[in-house]
mmCIF file of C-alpha atoms in Angstrom:
data_model
loop_
_atom_site.group_PDB
_atom_site.id
_atom_site.type_symbol
_atom_site.label_atom_id
_atom_site.label_comp_id
_atom_site.label_asym_id
_atom_site.label_seq_id
_atom_site.Cartn_x
_atom_site.Cartn_y
_atom_site.Cartn_z
ATOM 1 C CA MET A 1 -7.974 -38.422 -5.630
ATOM 2 C CA GLN A 2 -11.594 -37.138 -4.998
ATOM 3 C CA LYS A 3 -10.155 -34.310 -3.074
ATOM 4 C CA ARG A 4 -8.097 -33.300 -6.006
ATOM 5 C CA VAL A 5 -11.071 -33.425 -8.512
ATOM 6 C CA SER A 6 -13.076 -31.225 -6.107
ATOM 7 C CA CYS A 7 -10.197 -28.676 -5.971
ATOM 8 C CA LEU A 8 -10.027 -28.754 -9.761
ATOM 9 C CA VAL A 9 -13.651 -28.019 -10.078
ATOM 10 C CA ILE A 10 -13.515 -25.245 -7.759
ATOM 11 C CA CYS A 11 -10.624 -23.686 -9.767
ATOM 12 C CA LEU A 12 -12.508 -23.981 -12.814
ATOM 13 C CA ALA A 13 -15.487 -22.370 -11.344
ATOM 14 C CA LEU A 14 -13.543 -19.574 -10.096
ATOM 15 C CA MET A 15 -12.003 -18.961 -13.364
ATOM 16 C CA VAL A 16 -15.303 -18.869 -15.174
ATOM 17 C CA SER A 17 -16.721 -16.546 -12.592
ATOM 18 C CA MET A 18 -13.554 -14.071 -13.092
ATOM 19 C CA SER A 19 -13.931 -14.342 -16.764
ATOM 20 C CA SER A 20 -17.603 -13.533 -16.654
ATOM 21 C CA HIS A 21 -17.013 -10.526 -14.365
ATOM 22 C CA ALA A 22 -14.238 -9.331 -16.615
ATOM 23 C CA ALA A 23 -16.489 -9.918 -19.716
ATOM 24 C CA ALA A 24 -19.055 -7.899 -17.964
ATOM 25 C CA ALA A 25 -16.949 -4.960 -17.062
ATOM 26 C CA GLU A 26 -15.367 -4.898 -20.487
ATOM 27 C CA SER A 27 -18.804 -4.691 -22.157
ATOM 28 C CA LYS A 28 -19.807 -1.931 -19.656
ATOM 29 C CA SER A 29 -16.921 -0.027 -20.315
ATOM 30 C CA ASN A 30 -17.398 -0.297 -24.105
ATOM 31 C CA GLN A 31 -21.032 0.640 -23.791
ATOM 32 C CA VAL A 32 -21.755 3.957 -25.727
ATOM 33 C CA ASN A 33 -24.447 6.150 -23.909
ATOM 34 C CA ILE A 34 -26.978 8.118 -25.993
ATOM 35 C CA VAL A 35 -28.101 11.495 -24.423
ATOM 36 C CA VAL A 36 -30.742 13.576 -26.064
ATOM 37 C CA ASN A 37 -31.361 17.107 -24.736
ATOM 38 C CA SER A 38 -29.524 16.169 -21.568
ATOM 39 C CA ASN A 39 -31.783 12.976 -21.024
ATOM 40 C CA GLN A 40 -29.701 9.678 -21.107
ATOM 41 C CA LEU A 41 -31.759 7.103 -23.138
ATOM 42 C CA SER A 42 -32.218 3.697 -21.515
ATOM 43 C CA ALA A 43 -29.695 1.037 -22.444
ATOM 44 C CA ASN A 44 -32.523 -1.392 -22.685
ATOM 45 C CA THR A 45 -34.016 0.565 -25.705
ATOM 46 C CA THR A 46 -30.873 1.654 -27.336
ATOM 47 C CA VAL A 47 -28.365 -0.358 -29.292
ATOM 48 C CA THR A 48 -24.944 1.180 -30.510
ATOM 49 C CA LYS A 49 -21.769 0.159 -32.448
ATOM 50 C CA VAL A 50 -18.896 1.479 -34.149
ATOM 51 C CA VAL A 51 -18.057 0.860 -37.753
ATOM 52 C CA ASN A 52 -14.816 2.212 -39.257
ATOM 53 C CA ASN A 53 -14.613 4.909 -36.544
ATOM 54 C CA SER A 54 -18.263 5.959 -37.080
ATOM 55 C CA VAL A 55 -20.539 5.666 -34.317
ATOM 56 C CA TYR A 56 -23.969 4.033 -34.997
ATOM 57 C CA VAL A 57 -27.083 4.335 -33.026
ATOM 58 C CA SER A 58 -30.437 2.819 -33.190
ATOM 59 C CA TYR A 59 -32.393 5.479 -35.009
ATOM 60 C CA TRP A 60 -35.852 5.207 -33.724
ATOM 61 C CA PRO A 61 -35.367 6.034 -29.922
ATOM 62 C CA VAL A 62 -33.386 9.028 -31.040
ATOM 63 C CA VAL A 63 -36.383 10.240 -33.364
ATOM 64 C CA ALA A 64 -38.864 9.569 -30.616
ATOM 65 C CA ALA A 65 -36.850 11.486 -27.923
ATOM 66 C CA LEU A 66 -36.368 14.657 -30.216
ATOM 67 C CA TYR A 67 -39.899 14.341 -31.644
ATOM 68 C CA PRO A 68 -42.310 12.962 -29.241
ATOM 69 C CA ASP A 69 -45.215 13.145 -31.693
ATOM 70 C CA ALA A 70 -43.292 10.885 -33.924
ATOM 71 C CA THR A 71 -44.724 7.517 -35.149
ATOM 72 C CA VAL A 72 -42.817 4.596 -37.015
ATOM 73 C CA ALA A 73 -44.293 2.014 -39.250
ATOM 74 C CA TRP A 74 -42.807 -0.553 -41.806
ATOM 75 C CA GLU A 75 -43.786 0.300 -45.281
ATOM 76 C CA ASN A 76 -42.631 -1.458 -48.378
ATOM 77 C CA GLY A 77 -39.347 -2.747 -46.903
ATOM 78 C CA LYS A 78 -38.554 0.604 -45.306
ATOM 79 C CA SER A 79 -38.742 1.752 -41.681
ATOM 80 C CA VAL A 80 -40.571 5.192 -41.967
ATOM 81 C CA ALA A 81 -40.793 7.594 -39.195
ATOM 82 C CA ARG A 82 -43.082 10.490 -39.367
ATOM 83 C CA ALA A 83 -43.544 13.611 -37.247
ATOM 84 C CA GLN A 84 -44.612 17.262 -37.656
ATOM 85 C CA GLY A 85 -42.304 18.352 -40.847
ATOM 86 C CA LEU A 86 -40.459 15.217 -40.751
ATOM 87 C CA THR A 87 -40.518 12.099 -43.011
ATOM 88 C CA LEU A 88 -37.750 9.886 -42.483
ATOM 89 C CA SER A 89 -37.187 6.462 -44.529
ATOM 90 C CA VAL A 90 -34.484 4.116 -43.466
ATOM 91 C CA ILE A 91 -33.737 0.905 -45.542
ATOM 92 C CA PRO A 92 -31.548 -1.891 -43.877
ATOM 93 C CA GLY A 93 -28.320 -2.438 -45.834
ATOM 94 C CA ALA A 94 -28.983 0.758 -48.028
ATOM 95 C CA SER A 95 -25.993 3.226 -48.561
ATOM 96 C CA TYR A 96 -28.342 6.160 -47.619
ATOM 97 C CA ILE A 97 -31.333 7.416 -45.855
ATOM 98 C CA GLU A 98 -34.030 9.738 -46.969
ATOM 99 C CA ALA A 99 -35.301 12.649 -44.988
ATOM 100 C CA ASN A 100 -37.758 15.026 -46.245
ATOM 101 C CA GLY A 101 -36.754 14.080 -49.846
ATOM 102 C CA ARG A 102 -33.026 14.675 -49.247
ATOM 103 C CA TYR A 103 -30.665 11.733 -49.746
ATOM 104 C CA LEU A 104 -27.821 11.446 -47.079
ATOM 105 C CA TYR A 105 -25.032 8.953 -47.622
ATOM 106 C CA VAL A 106 -24.236 6.148 -45.239
ATOM 107 C CA ALA A 107 -20.700 4.717 -46.634
ATOM 108 C CA ASP A 108 -20.840 1.760 -44.420
ATOM 109 C CA THR A 109 -24.626 1.033 -45.119
ATOM 110 C CA VAL A 110 -27.500 1.133 -42.664
ATOM 111 C CA GLN A 111 -26.827 -1.698 -39.996
ATOM 112 C CA VAL A 112 -29.115 -4.046 -38.229
ATOM 113 C CA GLU A 113 -28.486 -5.475 -34.738
ATOM 114 C CA GLY A 114 -31.388 -7.730 -33.343
ATOM 115 C CA GLN A 115 -34.590 -5.546 -33.784
ATOM 116 C CA SER A 116 -32.789 -2.364 -34.107
ATOM 117 C CA ILE A 117 -31.985 -0.362 -37.112
ATOM 118 C CA LEU A 118 -28.856 1.617 -36.892
ATOM 119 C CA VAL A 119 -27.470 4.573 -38.710
ATOM 120 C CA PRO A 120 -24.392 6.887 -37.902
ATOM 121 C CA ALA A 121 -25.067 9.400 -35.425
ATOM 122 C CA ARG A 122 -23.896 12.362 -37.544
ATOM 123 C CA VAL A 123 -26.119 11.471 -40.661
ATOM 124 C CA LEU A 124 -29.048 10.985 -38.147
ATOM 125 C CA ALA A 125 -28.467 14.372 -36.512
ATOM 126 C CA LYS A 126 -28.329 15.986 -39.879
ATOM 127 C CA ALA A 127 -31.613 14.473 -40.870
ATOM 128 C CA LEU A 128 -33.334 15.433 -37.653
ATOM 129 C CA GLY A 129 -31.850 19.136 -37.642
ATOM 130 C CA ALA A 130 -30.047 18.335 -34.524
ATOM 131 C CA SER A 131 -26.426 18.855 -33.277
ATOM 132 C CA VAL A 132 -24.238 15.840 -32.178
ATOM 133 C CA ALA A 133 -21.176 15.532 -30.205
ATOM 134 C CA TRP A 134 -18.877 12.769 -28.772
ATOM 135 C CA ALA A 135 -17.290 12.659 -25.449
ATOM 136 C CA ASP A 136 -16.565 10.407 -22.600
ATOM 137 C CA ASN A 137 -18.248 7.379 -24.344
ATOM 138 C CA THR A 138 -21.304 9.247 -24.665
ATOM 139 C CA VAL A 139 -23.106 10.584 -28.084
ATOM 140 C CA THR A 140 -25.345 13.541 -27.195
ATOM 141 C CA PHE A 141 -27.837 14.881 -29.547
ATOM 142 C CA LEU A 142 -29.246 18.445 -29.044
ATOM 143 C CA ALA A 143 -32.489 19.544 -30.839
ATOM 144 C CA GLY A 144 -32.178 22.359 -33.549
ATOM 145 C CA SER A 145 -34.786 24.562 -34.969
ATOM 146 C CA GLY A 146 -36.553 21.557 -36.965
ATOM 147 C CA PRO A 147 -35.802 18.734 -39.157
ATOM 148 C CA ILE A 148 -33.700 18.913 -42.351
ATOM 149 C CA ALA A 149 -35.013 21.330 -45.025
ATOM 150 C CA SER A 150 -36.913 19.528 -47.760
ATOM 151 C CA GLY A 151 -35.398 18.354 -51.156
ATOM 152 C CA SER A 152 -37.606 20.516 -53.050
ATOM 153 C CA SER A 153 -36.358 23.767 -51.232
ATOM 154 C CA TYR A 154 -32.711 22.290 -51.104
ATOM 155 C CA TYR A 155 -31.860 20.952 -54.607
ATOM 156 C CA ASN A 156 -31.583 23.098 -57.569
ATOM 157 C CA SER A 157 -33.730 21.461 -60.165
ATOM 158 C CA ASP A 158 -31.425 22.376 -63.040
ATOM 159 C CA SER A 159 -28.345 20.718 -60.988
ATOM 160 C CA VAL A 160 -30.295 17.532 -60.553
ATOM 161 C CA TYR A 161 -31.431 17.451 -63.986
ATOM 162 C CA TRP A 162 -28.028 17.857 -65.554
ATOM 163 C CA LEU A 163 -26.114 15.854 -62.981
ATOM 164 C CA SER A 164 -28.386 12.976 -62.964
ATOM 165 C CA ARG A 165 -28.092 12.788 -66.726
ATOM 166 C CA ILE A 166 -24.292 12.625 -66.931
ATOM 167 C CA ILE A 167 -24.016 10.154 -64.173
ATOM 168 C CA ASN A 168 -26.440 8.072 -65.938
ATOM 169 C CA ALA A 169 -24.880 8.505 -69.341
ATOM 170 C CA GLU A 170 -21.545 7.765 -67.847
ATOM 171 C CA SER A 171 -22.058 5.143 -65.315
ATOM 172 C CA GLY A 172 -25.717 4.133 -65.388
ATOM 173 C CA ASN A 173 -24.688 0.495 -65.148
ATOM 174 C CA GLN A 174 -22.023 1.051 -62.404
ATOM 175 C CA PRO A 175 -22.652 0.536 -58.725
ATOM 176 C CA LEU A 176 -23.919 3.486 -56.737
ATOM 177 C CA THR A 177 -20.428 4.273 -55.385
ATOM 178 C CA GLY A 178 -19.271 4.642 -59.094
ATOM 179 C CA LYS A 179 -22.191 6.753 -59.837
ATOM 180 C CA ILE A 180 -21.379 9.232 -56.978
ATOM 181 C CA ALA A 181 -17.911 9.135 -58.076
ATOM 182 C CA VAL A 182 -18.726 10.261 -61.495
ATOM 183 C CA GLY A 183 -20.889 13.076 -59.800
ATOM 184 C CA ASN A 184 -17.961 14.135 -57.661
ATOM 185 C CA VAL A 185 -15.905 14.622 -60.772
ATOM 186 C CA VAL A 186 -18.352 17.087 -62.198
ATOM 187 C CA LEU A 187 -18.792 18.935 -58.953
ATOM 188 C CA ASN A 188 -14.934 19.132 -58.386
ATOM 189 C CA ARG A 189 -14.658 20.639 -61.742
ATOM 190 C CA VAL A 190 -17.262 23.346 -61.023
ATOM 191 C CA SER A 191 -15.265 24.286 -57.846
ATOM 192 C CA SER A 192 -12.060 24.299 -59.873
ATOM 193 C CA SER A 193 -10.749 27.432 -61.609
ATOM 194 C CA LEU A 194 -9.630 25.075 -64.422
ATOM 195 C CA PHE A 195 -13.190 24.374 -65.513
ATOM 196 C CA PRO A 196 -16.486 26.080 -65.985
ATOM 197 C CA SER A 197 -18.150 27.108 -62.976
ATOM 198 C CA THR A 198 -21.636 25.464 -63.525
ATOM 199 C CA ILE A 199 -22.639 21.828 -63.807
ATOM 200 C CA LYS A 200 -24.066 22.177 -67.352
ATOM 201 C CA GLY A 201 -20.977 24.233 -68.230
ATOM 202 C CA VAL A 202 -18.712 21.530 -67.326
ATOM 203 C CA ILE A 203 -20.664 18.582 -68.925
ATOM 204 C CA PHE A 204 -20.774 20.599 -72.469
ATOM 205 C CA GLN A 205 -17.319 21.867 -72.326
ATOM 206 C CA LYS A 206 -15.690 20.904 -75.620
ATOM 207 C CA ASN A 207 -14.427 17.436 -76.088
ATOM 208 C CA GLN A 208 -14.632 16.453 -72.371
ATOM 209 C CA PHE A 209 -17.597 14.064 -72.181
ATOM 210 C CA THR A 210 -18.557 11.439 -74.900
ATOM 211 C CA PRO A 211 -22.369 11.446 -73.991
ATOM 212 C CA VAL A 212 -22.489 15.000 -75.226
ATOM 213 C CA SER A 213 -21.136 14.098 -78.602
ATOM 214 C CA ASN A 214 -23.274 10.861 -79.089
ATOM 215 C CA GLY A 215 -26.505 12.220 -77.557
ATOM 216 C CA SER A 216 -26.877 9.728 -74.549
ATOM 217 C CA ILE A 217 -26.626 12.942 -71.942
ATOM 218 C CA TYR A 218 -30.287 13.550 -73.088
ATOM 219 C CA TYR A 219 -31.543 9.964 -72.171
ATOM 220 C CA THR A 220 -33.869 9.947 -69.137
ATOM 221 C CA PRO A 221 -31.819 8.806 -65.985
ATOM 222 C CA ASN A 222 -32.649 5.868 -64.030
ATOM 223 C CA GLU A 223 -33.800 6.187 -60.610
ATOM 224 C CA GLN A 224 -30.435 5.181 -58.911
ATOM 225 C CA SER A 225 -28.609 7.980 -61.100
ATOM 226 C CA VAL A 226 -31.060 10.658 -59.812
ATOM 227 C CA ILE A 227 -30.465 9.340 -56.199
ATOM 228 C CA ALA A 228 -26.762 9.620 -56.721
ATOM 229 C CA ALA A 229 -26.982 13.108 -58.128
ATOM 230 C CA LYS A 230 -28.844 14.098 -54.951
ATOM 231 C CA LEU A 231 -26.294 12.342 -52.638
ATOM 232 C CA CYS A 232 -23.554 14.291 -54.335
ATOM 233 C CA LEU A 233 -25.324 17.592 -53.873
ATOM 234 C CA ASP A 234 -25.705 16.722 -50.229
ATOM 235 C CA GLY A 235 -22.013 16.050 -49.921
ATOM 236 C CA ALA A 236 -21.534 12.243 -50.677
ATOM 237 C CA ASN A 237 -17.989 11.750 -51.823
ATOM 238 C CA THR A 238 -16.390 8.494 -52.790
ATOM 239 C CA VAL A 239 -13.199 9.812 -54.765
ATOM 240 C CA GLY A 240 -11.964 12.759 -52.920
ATOM 241 C CA ASN A 241 -10.861 15.752 -55.213
ATOM 242 C CA SER A 242 -10.736 13.628 -58.305
ATOM 243 C CA LEU A 243 -11.022 15.777 -61.678
ATOM 244 C CA TYR A 244 -10.970 13.051 -64.264
ATOM 245 C CA PHE A 245 -12.000 9.532 -64.767
ATOM 246 C CA VAL A 246 -11.549 6.939 -67.682
ATOM 247 C CA ASN A 247 -12.383 3.392 -68.472
ATOM 248 C CA PRO A 248 -8.961 1.773 -68.751
ATOM 249 C CA LYS A 249 -10.168 -1.055 -70.947
ATOM 250 C CA VAL A 250 -11.330 1.560 -73.517
ATOM 251 C CA SER A 251 -8.392 3.813 -72.927
ATOM 252 C CA PRO A 252 -5.541 2.053 -71.426
ATOM 253 C CA ASN A 253 -2.979 4.948 -71.991
ATOM 254 C CA SER A 254 -5.275 7.892 -71.609
ATOM 255 C CA TRP A 255 -4.023 11.242 -70.829
ATOM 256 C CA ALA A 256 -5.106 11.430 -67.204
ATOM 257 C CA SER A 257 -3.281 8.156 -66.439
ATOM 258 C CA ARG A 258 -0.285 9.436 -67.783
ATOM 259 C CA ASN A 259 -0.284 12.772 -66.256
ATOM 260 C CA ARG A 260 -2.604 12.940 -63.076
ATOM 261 C CA THR A 261 -2.622 11.484 -59.819
ATOM 262 C CA TYR A 262 -4.421 8.085 -59.286
ATOM 263 C CA VAL A 263 -7.071 7.948 -56.787
ATOM 264 C CA ALA A 264 -9.180 4.991 -57.048
ATOM 265 C CA THR A 265 -10.985 2.257 -59.185
ATOM 266 C CA ILE A 266 -14.596 1.920 -58.939
ATOM 267 C CA GLY A 267 -16.255 -0.463 -60.943
ATOM 268 C CA ALA A 268 -15.303 0.261 -64.549
ATOM 269 C CA HIS A 269 -13.623 3.564 -64.027
ATOM 270 C CA ALA A 270 -10.379 4.792 -62.706
ATOM 271 C CA PHE A 271 -10.350 8.131 -60.955
ATOM 272 C CA PHE A 272 -7.495 10.894 -61.102
ATOM 273 C CA ALA A 273 -6.960 14.078 -59.280
#
């Protein structure tokens, strides 16, 4: 009996050992390497994960590798990295990062793993003025000519002014994704031959937007509406090529719902292409 028990213990030990080795091998095979300018960053200082096919990386080691003069500090709930020509603010759980006054969308939010703050590699590369490539389980960053251009030089003030006001008037109480969606509709119309070719022209086209007729278009937008406008102008999109939106509770049998292709519902609005 004692011999049988000893054999059982040995077998269990072997099984545990094999499982541990298999798990370690799997973990190693799934590890994403980070290379910056041909130098591989230490796995002890970097964290990676994949969220909805987007590769996230711990942002600070990449910043430090690309900008050796960079510093980082925790300021008012934000991790703020600074280097010559760069101010990068990252908020855990936020749907964007801010770089030199530019707002870059993070659809699946800024992630936290242990002590590391992670952002999508492509978003981070845009902020840092770098290029990024993915191959053989490795994310490679290559330095560019400098960090992203400032918001003051990139955003057209007239575009921000009117886009933020229509977003605020139509969706000031909606989630950020819904605000972005309203902005997307306006910008999609600007790009369409069916509508005026400017943001202001689209907004003030006759019989299109209620805030124009009731005067709420002139209200000062809240902070998140301004951020949403800048996110849209920097490429954020939550409703594809939608050209129309309606509140189904207010207009349950709207022209758009009867004649256009349904895309999505975000908050109080349904969107149609």
